[in-house]
Coordinates of C-alpha atoms (C1' of nucleotides) in Angstrom, one line a residue:
Chain S
X113 CA -97.9 -41.1 208.1
X114 CA -100.0 -43.8 209.6
X115 CA -99.5 -42.7 213.1
X116 CA -103.1 -41.5 213.6
X117 CA -104.6 -44.9 212.4
X118 CA -103.6 -47.1 215.4
X119 CA -105.2 -44.9 218.1
X120 CA -108.4 -44.7 215.9
X121 CA -108.5 -48.4 215.8
X122 CA -107.9 -48.7 219.5
X123 CA -110.6 -46.3 220.4
X124 CA -113.1 -48.2 218.1
X125 CA -112.0 -51.4 220.0
X126 CA -112.8 -49.8 223.4
X127 CA -116.1 -48.4 222.2
X128 CA -117.1 -52.0 221.1
X129 CA -116.0 -53.2 224.5
X130 CA -113.2 -55.4 223.2
X131 CA -110.2 -56.0 225.4
X132 CA -107.3 -58.1 224.2
X133 CA -103.7 -58.8 224.7
X134 CA -103.1 -59.1 220.8
X135 CA -101.3 -56.1 219.3
X136 CA -102.9 -54.2 216.6
X137 CA -100.9 -54.6 213.3
X138 CA -100.9 -52.3 210.4
X139 CA -99.4 -53.3 207.2
X140 CA -99.1 -52.1 203.7
X141 CA -100.9 -54.3 201.3
X142 CA -98.8 -55.4 198.4
X143 CA -101.7 -54.6 196.0
X144 CA -102.9 -51.1 196.0
X145 CA -106.6 -52.5 195.4
X146 CA -106.3 -53.5 199.1
X147 CA -105.9 -50.0 200.4
X148 CA -103.0 -47.8 201.6
X149 CA -103.0 -49.5 205.0
X150 CA -104.7 -52.7 206.3
X151 CA -105.2 -54.4 209.6
X152 CA -106.0 -58.0 210.3
X153 CA -107.2 -57.2 213.8
X154 CA -110.8 -58.6 213.2
X155 CA -109.3 -62.0 211.9
X156 CA -107.1 -62.2 215.0
X157 CA -110.0 -61.5 217.4
X158 CA -112.7 -63.5 215.8
X159 CA -111.8 -66.5 217.9
X160 CA -111.7 -65.0 221.3
X161 CA -114.7 -62.8 220.6
X162 CA -116.6 -65.8 219.0
X163 CA -117.8 -63.5 216.3
X164 CA -117.6 -63.6 212.5
X165 CA -114.6 -61.6 211.6
X166 CA -116.4 -59.7 208.8
X167 CA -119.1 -58.5 211.2
X168 CA -116.5 -57.6 213.7
X169 CA -114.6 -55.5 211.1
X170 CA -117.9 -53.9 210.2
X171 CA -118.6 -52.9 213.6
X172 CA -115.1 -51.5 214.2
X173 CA -115.3 -49.4 211.1
X174 CA -118.7 -47.9 212.4
X175 CA -117.0 -46.8 215.5
X176 CA -113.8 -45.2 213.9
X177 CA -113.4 -41.4 213.4
X178 CA -110.7 -39.6 211.7
X179 CA -109.8 -36.0 211.2
X180 CA -111.4 -34.3 208.1
X181 CA -109.4 -34.9 204.8
X182 CA -107.3 -37.8 205.9
X183 CA -109.1 -41.0 205.1
X184 CA -111.0 -41.3 202.0
X185 CA -112.7 -44.7 202.7
X186 CA -112.5 -47.8 204.8
X187 CA -113.7 -51.3 203.6
X188 CA -114.0 -54.8 204.9
X189 CA -112.2 -57.1 202.3
X190 CA -111.6 -60.8 201.9
X191 CA -111.9 -62.9 205.0
X192 CA -112.1 -59.8 207.4
X193 CA -109.3 -57.3 206.6
X194 CA -110.0 -53.8 207.4
X195 CA -108.5 -51.6 204.5
X196 CA -107.9 -47.9 204.8
X197 CA -107.7 -45.7 201.8
X198 CA -106.1 -42.3 202.4
X199 CA -107.1 -39.0 200.6
X200 CA -104.6 -38.4 197.9
X201 CA -104.3 -34.7 198.9
X202 CA -103.4 -35.7 202.4
X203 CA -100.7 -38.0 201.1
X204 CA -99.3 -35.3 198.6
X205 CA -99.3 -32.7 201.5
X206 CA -97.3 -35.0 203.7
X207 CA -94.6 -35.2 201.1
X208 CA -93.6 -31.6 202.0
X209 CA -91.9 -33.2 205.0
X210 CA -89.4 -34.8 202.8
X211 CA -88.3 -31.4 201.6
X212 CA -88.5 -29.7 204.9
X213 CA -86.2 -32.3 206.5
X214 CA -83.9 -32.5 203.4
X215 CA -80.7 -34.4 204.1
X216 CA -82.0 -35.2 207.5
X217 CA -85.1 -37.0 206.1
X218 CA -85.0 -40.5 207.3
X219 CA -82.9 -39.8 210.4
X220 CA -84.0 -40.3 213.8
X221 CA -82.5 -39.7 217.3
X222 CA -83.2 -43.2 218.7
X223 CA -79.5 -43.7 219.0
X224 CA -78.6 -40.2 220.2
X225 CA -76.0 -40.1 222.9
X226 CA -75.2 -43.8 222.4
X227 CA -71.9 -45.1 221.2
X228 CA -71.6 -48.1 218.7
X229 CA -68.7 -49.9 217.4
X230 CA -68.8 -51.8 214.1
X231 CA -66.1 -54.2 213.4
X232 CA -65.6 -55.3 209.8
X233 CA -63.0 -56.4 207.1
X234 CA -60.4 -57.3 209.9
X235 CA -58.2 -59.1 207.3
X236 CA -54.7 -60.0 208.4
X237 CA -52.0 -58.5 206.2
X238 CA -51.1 -61.7 204.4
X239 CA -52.3 -60.7 201.0
X240 CA -54.5 -58.4 198.9
X241 CA -58.2 -58.3 199.6
X242 CA -60.2 -60.8 198.1
X243 CA -63.9 -60.5 196.6
X244 CA -65.1 -62.5 199.5
X245 CA -63.8 -59.9 202.0
X246 CA -65.3 -57.2 200.1
X247 CA -68.7 -58.4 200.8
X248 CA -68.2 -58.0 204.6
X249 CA -66.6 -54.7 204.1
X250 CA -69.4 -53.1 202.3
X251 CA -71.9 -54.7 204.6
X252 CA -70.1 -53.4 207.6
X253 CA -69.8 -49.8 206.1
X254 CA -73.4 -49.7 205.3
X255 CA -74.4 -50.9 208.7
X256 CA -72.2 -48.2 210.1
X257 CA -73.8 -45.6 207.9
X258 CA -77.4 -46.9 208.9
X259 CA -76.5 -46.5 212.6
X260 CA -75.3 -43.0 212.0
X261 CA -78.7 -41.9 210.7
X262 CA -80.2 -43.1 213.8
X263 CA -78.0 -40.8 215.8
X264 CA -75.3 -43.3 217.1
X265 CA -71.7 -42.1 217.4
X266 CA -70.1 -44.9 215.4
X267 CA -66.5 -46.2 215.7
X268 CA -65.6 -48.2 212.7
X269 CA -62.8 -50.7 213.7
X270 CA -60.4 -52.9 212.0
X271 CA -58.9 -55.9 214.0
X272 CA -55.9 -57.5 212.7
X273 CA -52.9 -59.5 213.6
X274 CA -49.4 -58.9 212.3
X275 CA -47.8 -61.6 214.5
X276 CA -48.0 -65.2 214.7
X277 CA -47.5 -68.2 212.4
X278 CA -49.3 -66.8 209.1
X279 CA -47.0 -63.8 209.2
X280 CA -44.0 -66.1 209.6
X281 CA -44.9 -67.9 206.6
X282 CA -45.4 -64.7 204.8
X283 CA -41.9 -63.5 205.5
X284 CA -40.6 -66.9 204.4
X285 CA -42.5 -66.6 201.2
X286 CA -40.9 -63.3 200.5
X287 CA -37.5 -64.6 201.3
X288 CA -37.9 -67.4 198.8
X289 CA -38.8 -65.1 196.0
X290 CA -36.1 -62.7 196.9
X291 CA -33.5 -65.5 196.8
X292 CA -34.9 -66.6 193.3
X293 CA -34.6 -62.9 192.2
X294 CA -30.9 -63.0 193.3
X295 CA -30.4 -66.3 191.4
X296 CA -30.1 -68.4 194.5
X297 CA -33.5 -69.8 194.8
X298 CA -34.5 -73.4 195.6
X299 CA -37.8 -74.9 195.3
X300 CA -40.8 -72.8 196.3
X301 CA -42.8 -74.7 199.0
X302 CA -46.4 -75.5 198.4
X303 CA -47.3 -74.5 201.8
X304 CA -46.3 -70.8 201.2
X305 CA -48.0 -67.9 199.6
X306 CA -47.9 -68.2 195.9
X307 CA -49.5 -65.0 194.7
X308 CA -47.7 -62.7 192.3
X309 CA -47.7 -59.9 195.0
X310 CA -45.1 -61.8 196.9
X311 CA -42.8 -61.6 193.7
X312 CA -43.6 -57.9 193.6
X313 CA -42.6 -57.3 197.2
X314 CA -39.4 -59.3 196.6
X315 CA -38.7 -57.1 193.6
X316 CA -39.1 -54.0 195.8
X317 CA -36.7 -55.3 198.2
X318 CA -34.2 -56.2 195.5
X319 CA -34.5 -52.7 194.1
X320 CA -33.8 -51.2 197.4
X321 CA -31.1 -53.6 198.7
X322 CA -29.7 -55.5 195.8
X323 CA -28.4 -58.9 196.9
X324 CA -27.3 -57.6 200.3
X325 CA -30.0 -59.6 202.1
X326 CA -29.1 -63.0 200.7
X327 CA -27.3 -64.1 203.7
X328 CA -29.5 -62.4 206.3
X329 CA -30.8 -64.9 208.7
X330 CA -33.2 -62.3 210.1
X331 CA -36.7 -62.8 208.7
X332 CA -37.8 -59.4 210.1
X333 CA -36.9 -57.4 207.1
X334 CA -38.8 -59.6 204.8
X335 CA -41.8 -59.9 207.1
X336 CA -41.9 -56.2 208.0
X337 CA -41.8 -54.9 204.4
X338 CA -44.3 -57.5 203.3
X339 CA -46.6 -56.2 206.0
X340 CA -46.2 -52.7 205.2
X341 CA -46.7 -53.0 201.5
X342 CA -49.7 -55.4 201.9
X343 CA -51.5 -53.2 204.6
X344 CA -51.1 -50.1 202.5
X345 CA -52.5 -52.0 199.5
X346 CA -55.4 -53.2 201.5
X347 CA -56.3 -49.7 202.8
X348 CA -55.9 -48.3 199.2
X349 CA -58.4 -50.9 197.9
X350 CA -60.7 -50.2 200.6
X351 CA -60.5 -46.4 199.9
X352 CA -61.4 -47.1 196.3
X353 CA -64.8 -48.2 197.5
X354 CA -65.1 -45.6 200.2
X355 CA -64.4 -47.8 203.2
X356 CA -62.5 -46.1 205.9
X357 CA -61.8 -47.2 209.4
X358 CA -61.4 -44.9 212.5
X359 CA -59.6 -47.4 214.5
X360 CA -57.1 -50.2 214.0
X361 CA -56.9 -52.7 216.8
X362 CA -53.8 -54.8 216.8
X363 CA -54.4 -58.3 218.2
X364 CA -50.8 -58.3 219.3
X365 CA -51.4 -55.7 221.9
X366 CA -53.5 -58.3 223.9
X367 CA -50.4 -60.4 224.4
X368 CA -48.2 -57.5 225.7
X369 CA -47.6 -57.5 229.4
X370 CA -48.7 -54.3 231.1
X371 CA -47.8 -52.4 234.3
X372 CA -49.7 -54.8 236.4
X373 CA -47.5 -57.8 235.2
X374 CA -50.5 -59.2 233.1
X375 CA -51.5 -59.3 229.5
X376 CA -55.2 -58.9 228.5
X377 CA -55.1 -62.6 227.7
X378 CA -53.9 -63.4 231.2
X379 CA -56.6 -61.3 232.7
X380 CA -59.3 -63.2 230.7
X381 CA -57.9 -66.5 231.9
X382 CA -57.9 -65.4 235.5
X383 CA -61.5 -64.0 235.3
X384 CA -62.9 -67.2 233.7
X385 CA -61.0 -69.2 236.2
X386 CA -62.5 -67.3 239.1
X387 CA -66.0 -68.3 237.7
X388 CA -64.8 -71.9 237.4
X389 CA -64.7 -72.2 233.6
X390 CA -61.0 -73.0 233.2
X391 CA -59.5 -76.4 233.2
X392 CA -56.1 -77.7 232.5
X393 CA -55.4 -81.2 230.9
X394 CA -53.5 -82.8 228.1
X395 CA -50.9 -80.0 228.7
X396 CA -53.2 -77.3 227.5
X397 CA -55.7 -74.7 229.1
X398 CA -59.3 -75.2 228.2
X399 CA -62.4 -73.0 228.3
X400 CA -64.8 -75.6 229.9
X401 CA -67.7 -75.1 227.4
X402 CA -69.0 -78.6 228.2
X403 CA -70.3 -77.1 231.3
X404 CA -72.6 -75.0 229.0
X405 CA -73.9 -78.0 227.3
X406 CA -71.5 -78.0 224.4
X407 CA -69.9 -81.2 223.0
X408 CA -66.4 -80.3 223.6
X409 CA -64.2 -77.9 225.6
X410 CA -62.2 -75.3 223.7
X411 CA -58.5 -74.7 223.8
X412 CA -57.5 -71.2 225.0
X413 CA -53.8 -71.9 225.6
X414 CA -52.1 -74.6 223.6
X415 CA -49.6 -77.1 225.2
X416 CA -46.8 -75.0 223.6
X417 CA -47.8 -72.2 225.8
X418 CA -49.2 -70.0 223.0
X419 CA -52.8 -68.8 223.1
X420 CA -55.1 -70.1 220.5
X421 CA -57.1 -67.4 218.6
X422 CA -60.1 -67.9 220.9
X423 CA -58.4 -66.3 223.8
X424 CA -57.4 -63.0 222.3
X425 CA -60.8 -62.9 220.6
X426 CA -62.5 -63.0 224.0
X427 CA -59.9 -60.5 225.4
X428 CA -60.7 -58.1 222.3
X429 CA -64.4 -58.2 222.9
X430 CA -63.9 -57.7 226.6
X431 CA -61.9 -54.6 225.6
X432 CA -64.9 -53.4 223.5
X433 CA -67.2 -53.7 226.6
X434 CA -64.7 -51.7 228.7
X435 CA -64.6 -49.0 226.2
X436 CA -68.2 -48.5 227.1
X437 CA -70.0 -49.0 223.8
X438 CA -73.7 -49.3 224.0
X439 CA -73.9 -51.4 220.8
X440 CA -71.3 -53.8 219.5
X441 CA -71.7 -55.0 216.0
X442 CA -69.4 -57.6 214.5
X443 CA -69.5 -58.4 210.8
X444 CA -68.1 -61.8 210.1
X445 CA -67.8 -64.2 207.2
X446 CA -69.6 -67.5 207.5
X447 CA -66.2 -69.3 208.4
X448 CA -66.5 -67.6 211.9
X449 CA -69.8 -69.0 212.6
X450 CA -68.6 -71.5 215.2
X451 CA -66.4 -69.0 217.1
X452 CA -68.7 -66.1 218.2
X453 CA -71.0 -68.2 220.4
X454 CA -67.9 -69.0 222.5
X455 CA -67.0 -65.3 222.8
X456 CA -70.6 -64.5 223.7
X457 CA -70.7 -67.2 226.4
X458 CA -67.4 -66.0 227.8
X459 CA -68.7 -62.4 228.2
X460 CA -71.9 -63.6 229.5
X461 CA -70.0 -65.5 232.2
X462 CA -68.0 -62.5 233.0
X463 CA -71.2 -60.6 233.7
X464 CA -71.5 -58.5 230.6
X465 CA -74.9 -57.7 228.8
X466 CA -74.5 -59.8 225.6
X467 CA -77.7 -58.3 224.2
X468 CA -75.5 -55.3 223.4
X469 CA -73.6 -57.5 221.0
X470 CA -75.0 -58.3 217.6
X471 CA -73.4 -60.4 214.9
X472 CA -74.0 -60.0 211.2
X473 CA -72.8 -63.0 209.5
X474 CA -72.5 -62.8 205.6
X475 CA -72.5 -66.1 203.7
X476 CA -69.8 -66.7 201.2
X477 CA -69.2 -65.3 197.8
X478 CA -68.7 -68.0 195.2
X479 CA -67.1 -66.8 192.0
X480 CA -67.9 -68.5 188.7
X481 CA -66.2 -68.1 185.5
X482 CA -67.8 -69.7 182.5
X483 CA -70.3 -71.3 184.7
X484 CA -67.6 -73.1 186.6
X485 CA -67.2 -72.4 190.3
X486 CA -63.7 -71.2 191.3
X487 CA -62.4 -72.2 194.6
X488 CA -60.5 -69.4 196.2
X489 CA -57.5 -69.5 198.3
X490 CA -55.1 -66.7 199.3
X491 CA -52.5 -69.2 200.0
X492 CA -52.7 -70.7 196.5
X493 CA -52.8 -67.2 194.9
X494 CA -55.9 -68.0 192.8
X495 CA -58.1 -65.6 194.8
X496 CA -60.2 -63.2 192.9
X497 CA -58.9 -59.8 193.9
X498 CA -61.2 -57.1 195.0
X499 CA -59.1 -54.5 193.2
X500 CA -59.5 -56.3 189.9
X501 CA -63.2 -56.3 190.4
X502 CA -63.2 -52.6 190.9
X503 CA -61.2 -52.1 187.9
X504 CA -63.7 -54.0 185.9
X505 CA -67.1 -52.8 187.2
X506 CA -66.3 -49.6 189.0
X507 CA -66.8 -48.7 192.7
X508 CA -70.5 -48.1 192.6
X509 CA -71.3 -51.3 191.0
X510 CA -68.9 -53.2 193.3
X511 CA -70.7 -51.8 196.3
X512 CA -74.2 -52.4 195.2
X513 CA -73.4 -55.9 193.9
X514 CA -72.5 -57.0 197.4
X515 CA -75.5 -55.6 199.3
X516 CA -78.2 -56.1 196.8
X517 CA -78.5 -59.7 198.1
X518 CA -79.5 -60.6 201.6
X519 CA -76.4 -61.4 203.8
X520 CA -77.8 -64.9 204.5
X521 CA -77.8 -65.9 200.8
X522 CA -74.7 -67.2 199.1
X523 CA -73.8 -64.6 196.7
X524 CA -73.0 -65.9 193.3
X525 CA -70.6 -63.6 191.5
X526 CA -70.2 -64.4 187.8
X527 CA -67.0 -62.5 186.9
X528 CA -67.8 -62.4 183.2
X529 CA -71.2 -61.1 183.8
X530 CA -69.9 -58.5 186.0
X531 CA -67.4 -57.4 183.4
X532 CA -69.8 -57.1 180.5
X533 CA -72.5 -55.7 182.7
X534 CA -71.1 -52.2 182.5
X535 CA -74.3 -51.1 180.7
X536 CA -76.9 -53.5 182.2
X537 CA -75.7 -53.1 185.7
X538 CA -78.6 -52.5 188.2
X539 CA -76.7 -49.5 189.7
X540 CA -77.3 -47.5 186.6
X541 CA -81.1 -47.8 186.9
X542 CA -80.9 -46.0 190.3
X543 CA -78.3 -43.4 189.2
X544 CA -80.2 -42.8 186.0
X545 CA -83.3 -41.8 187.9
X546 CA -81.2 -39.2 189.8
X547 CA -79.5 -37.9 186.7
X548 CA -82.8 -37.5 185.1
X549 CA -84.2 -35.4 187.8
X550 CA -81.0 -33.2 187.9
X551 CA -81.3 -32.6 184.2
X552 CA -85.0 -31.8 184.5
X553 CA -84.3 -29.3 187.3
X554 CA -81.5 -27.6 185.4
X555 CA -83.8 -27.1 182.4
X556 CA -86.6 -26.0 184.7
X557 CA -84.4 -23.3 186.1
X558 CA -83.5 -21.9 182.7
X559 CA -86.9 -22.1 181.1
X560 CA -89.3 -21.2 184.0
X561 CA -86.9 -19.8 186.5
X562 CA -87.9 -22.5 189.0
X563 CA -86.3 -22.1 192.4
X564 CA -86.2 -25.1 194.8
X565 CA -86.8 -22.7 197.7
X566 CA -90.1 -23.9 198.9
X567 CA -92.3 -21.3 197.2
X568 CA -95.3 -23.2 195.9
X569 CA -94.5 -26.4 197.6
X570 CA -98.0 -26.8 198.8
X571 CA -99.1 -27.1 195.2
X572 CA -98.1 -30.8 195.4
X573 CA -101.6 -31.4 197.0
X574 CA -103.0 -30.7 193.5
X575 CA -101.4 -33.8 192.1
X576 CA -104.0 -36.6 192.1
X577 CA -103.1 -39.0 189.3
X578 CA -101.9 -42.5 190.1
X579 CA -98.3 -42.3 189.2
X580 CA -98.0 -39.1 191.3
X581 CA -99.7 -40.4 194.4
X582 CA -98.0 -43.7 194.3
X583 CA -94.5 -42.1 194.0
X584 CA -95.4 -39.6 196.9
X585 CA -96.8 -42.3 199.1
X586 CA -93.6 -44.4 198.5
X587 CA -91.4 -41.4 199.4
X588 CA -93.2 -41.3 202.8
X589 CA -92.0 -44.8 203.5
X590 CA -88.3 -44.0 203.5
X591 CA -88.0 -43.5 207.4
X592 CA -89.7 -46.8 208.2
X593 CA -87.5 -48.5 205.6
X594 CA -84.4 -47.3 207.4
X595 CA -85.6 -48.4 210.7
X596 CA -86.3 -51.8 209.5
X597 CA -82.9 -52.1 207.8
X598 CA -81.3 -51.0 211.0
X599 CA -83.2 -53.5 213.1
X600 CA -82.3 -56.3 210.8
X601 CA -78.7 -55.1 210.1
X602 CA -79.7 -55.7 206.5
X603 CA -78.9 -52.8 203.9
X604 CA -80.2 -55.0 201.2
X605 CA -83.7 -53.7 202.2
X606 CA -82.5 -50.2 201.1
X607 CA -81.6 -51.4 197.7
X608 CA -84.9 -52.9 197.0
X609 CA -86.6 -49.8 198.3
X610 CA -84.6 -47.4 196.2
X611 CA -85.2 -49.5 193.1
X612 CA -88.9 -49.2 193.7
X613 CA -88.5 -45.4 194.0
X614 CA -86.6 -45.2 190.8
X615 CA -89.2 -47.4 189.1
X616 CA -92.1 -45.2 190.3
X617 CA -90.2 -42.1 189.2
X618 CA -89.5 -43.4 185.8
X619 CA -93.2 -44.3 185.4
X620 CA -94.3 -40.8 186.6
X621 CA -91.8 -39.2 184.2
X622 CA -93.2 -41.2 181.3
X623 CA -96.8 -40.5 182.0
X624 CA -96.8 -37.0 183.4
X625 CA -95.3 -34.2 181.3
X626 CA -93.6 -31.8 183.7
X627 CA -92.3 -28.6 181.9
X628 CA -95.0 -28.7 179.5
X629 CA -97.8 -28.8 182.1
X630 CA -99.8 -25.8 183.4
X631 CA -97.6 -23.5 185.5
X632 CA -99.0 -24.7 188.7
X633 CA -99.0 -28.3 187.9
X634 CA -95.4 -27.9 186.5
X635 CA -94.3 -26.4 189.8
X636 CA -96.0 -29.1 191.8
X637 CA -94.4 -31.8 189.7
X638 CA -91.0 -30.3 190.0
X639 CA -91.3 -30.4 193.8
X640 CA -92.3 -34.0 193.6
X641 CA -89.0 -34.5 191.5
X642 CA -87.1 -32.7 194.0
X643 CA -88.5 -34.8 197.0
X644 CA -87.6 -37.9 195.0
X645 CA -84.2 -36.7 194.4
X646 CA -83.8 -36.1 198.1
X647 CA -84.8 -39.6 199.0
X648 CA -82.5 -41.1 196.4
X649 CA -79.6 -39.0 197.6
X650 CA -80.1 -39.8 201.2
X651 CA -80.3 -43.5 200.3
X652 CA -77.2 -43.4 198.0
X653 CA -75.3 -41.9 200.8
X654 CA -76.0 -44.8 203.1
X655 CA -75.1 -47.3 200.4
X656 CA -72.0 -45.4 199.6
X657 CA -72.7 -44.9 195.8
X658 CA -72.4 -41.7 194.0
X659 CA -75.3 -39.6 192.8
X660 CA -74.3 -38.4 189.3
X661 CA -75.9 -35.3 188.0
X662 CA -75.8 -36.3 184.5
X663 CA -75.0 -39.6 182.6
Chain G
rG54 C1' -72.3 -87.9 212.5
rU55 C1' -73.4 -82.9 214.7
rG56 C1' -74.3 -77.4 214.4
rC57 C1' -75.5 -72.9 211.4
rC58 C1' -77.1 -71.0 206.4
rC59 C1' -79.5 -72.0 201.8
rG60 C1' -83.2 -74.6 198.2
rU61 C1' -88.7 -69.8 194.8
rA62 C1' -89.5 -68.4 186.8
rG63 C1' -84.3 -70.7 181.8
rC64 C1' -80.3 -67.6 185.1
rU65 C1' -79.4 -64.3 189.6
rC66 C1' -82.5 -63.1 193.6
rA67 C1' -87.1 -60.6 196.5
rA68 C1' -91.6 -61.4 199.4
rU69 C1' -92.6 -58.0 209.1
rG70 C1' -97.6 -65.5 208.9
rG71 C1' -101.9 -62.3 204.9
rA72 C1' -105.3 -61.3 199.7
rU73 C1' -103.9 -63.2 192.4
rA74 C1' -95.8 -65.5 195.0
rG75 C1' -92.7 -60.5 192.6
rA76 C1' -88.1 -57.8 190.3
rG77 C1' -83.7 -57.9 187.1
rC78 C1' -81.2 -60.6 183.2
rA79 C1' -82.5 -63.6 179.0
rU80 C1' -86.7 -64.4 174.9
rC81 C1' -90.8 -62.1 172.0
rA82 C1' -94.1 -57.7 170.6
rG83 C1' -94.9 -52.4 170.8
rC84 C1' -93.3 -46.7 172.2
rC85 C1' -88.3 -41.4 170.5
rU86 C1' -89.6 -34.5 164.9
rU87 C1' -92.0 -33.9 172.1
rC88 C1' -88.6 -32.6 179.6
rU89 C1' -82.1 -38.0 179.2
rA90 C1' -85.0 -44.7 175.3
rA91 C1' -79.1 -46.5 180.7
rG92 C1' -86.3 -45.3 180.1
rC93 C1' -91.7 -47.0 179.5
rU94 C1' -95.9 -50.6 178.1
rG95 C1' -97.3 -55.6 177.1
rA96 C1' -96.6 -61.3 176.4
rG97 C1' -94.7 -65.9 177.7
rG98 C1' -92.4 -68.5 181.7
rG99 C1' -94.1 -71.5 188.9
rU100 C1' -96.8 -78.2 192.0
rU101 C1' -92.0 -72.0 196.2
rA102 C1' -87.1 -79.5 196.6
rC103 C1' -90.4 -83.4 198.9
rU104 C1' -93.9 -85.4 202.9
rG105 C1' -96.7 -84.5 207.1
rG106 C1' -98.4 -80.9 211.0
rU107 C1' -99.9 -76.0 213.4
rU108 C1' -104.4 -72.1 211.9
rC109 C1' -109.2 -68.3 209.5
rG110 C1' -104.6 -68.2 206.4
rA111 C1' -97.8 -71.2 205.3
rG112 C1' -92.7 -69.8 200.4
rU113 C1' -92.5 -68.0 205.6
rC114 C1' -93.6 -71.5 211.6
rC115 C1' -92.9 -77.0 213.6
rA116 C1' -91.2 -82.3 212.6
rG117 C1' -89.0 -85.4 209.0
rU118 C1' -86.8 -86.6 204.0
rC119 C1' -83.6 -85.2 199.8
rG120 C1' -80.0 -81.8 197.8
rG121 C1' -76.0 -77.6 198.0
rG122 C1' -72.5 -74.4 201.2
rC123 C1' -69.8 -73.4 205.6
rA124 C1' -68.1 -75.0 210.2
rU125 C1' -66.9 -79.0 213.3
rA126 C1' -58.0 -77.9 214.8
rC127 C1' -53.6 -77.5 220.5
rC128 C1' -54.8 -72.8 212.0
rA129 C1' -56.4 -67.4 212.4

RNA sequence: GUGCCCGUAGCUCAAUGGAUAGAGCAUCAGCCUUCUAAGCUGAGGGUUACUGGUUCGAGUCCAGUCGGGCAUACCA
């Protein structure tokens, strides 16, 4: 849309004999009064040119030329901004691109031929998914969707561990409940998983085996069935909000010894050792991060001989690099904030390009009930479950709720509000705009025989009223909005944008009669509605919310 | 103590260093015999936690202070 403005400004600068290192910036003023586009170049250059910014701006404007019918006027405003006002017919004519490109509108091919991996959720199968995990899950899924619009081939991966101490405790927890069920229970330890789901698993085992397992000393059956049941419940929950993974990576495989006699973990130790970053003291093996200016070294292998979580983490990311991804995105909760810098450092030491790796950290979700903050813990069984949230507010609202805030903000989730919000929920505002358009188009097909096949599309140029042009102009912003969301790994940008589109449409709908207008204007307004629906649909697909045809 | 994130309307949150700091919810006042009122229009509500600094310009950047969250494990 604004592509032709930059060259015109640069040409004007050359004509005025101005050379500078400073980039020319175009921005969209918040207030329409200040034009459709604006540049601050005269303000930036006034010092090095030793000229009054307003005079400089006036001279630049003198020297600019544009194709006929594109720019309506240019003004100098405020301290020296140059403001561009576009011809409404030029804007409305450009809206045709939305319809021409259809589902592909907003896509680009900047990532074409490149592979990306997005890792998210990655919860170990020790219990049902909590609300907190849901935030990272939706964030990761939307980031993956965003990357796909840019042409990336995206692998969605889930990293989990079904071995180790936590799973041991899980197995024991189930056994305690099972023994209770058989009437032989002792006191249930505070250190174990107390959620009701443990009882359910024990009940399932009891239904299958009766009391036959009472004397079993093998924890395996308890652990394995718990893992299977919990993992399947996690996946079911994720599916309810349309989150699916292509690939499940088991941390355990990093421990298994391969044909060359080494595990992936061993290999990382060797590699880091060869670079001089491994030390042994206090009976443990350390990553010598003090050499990198950190306060302490980090344990990689405990004195017991077991690796700490850091070692497989590094091995896992090394594996991602070896799988030849061009872009590696990790979506973590804030509790991992201290860990990823070590992984990055290790990979850098091993000679990998760490600029390929990006980390999206989402701050915690705090849940409040009756204004009181509830502390969550899977172990204590008082965690707020994602499944229950979906039951209460539905899949669309659940998804939207998690991404309508910036990932760096703590998300305050008022459970009661969410429950009674079924009607006031922000998701309905967006969906209502879509349903309204669908209804309108149905009616148009019946009453006027309108067909969305492109005939008469050019009539949009005839629309000149403020609500129409503002809506059209906003629709043209969509591709840039996506690029910005991708750059920042921040789908929240999309939510705000779509909200503004819905708002502009409702305003247009209110002020401009459509079916009752003159035939040509009617057709033009129907095409504008169609373009709006296209942008809403494309945006909804990225956010993973449904586009209802009626409400 | 140290590191990271946050502090903006009564509440939940926006604002690539730009012009009069914006939405939603809540409150109040209007708009349906007319294309979906889950909508629209308007009103009230602010010392952007505080103090300095950088510059044409700071909610945004820098330094410090205060407050909240997370992390600072040979847990994952």
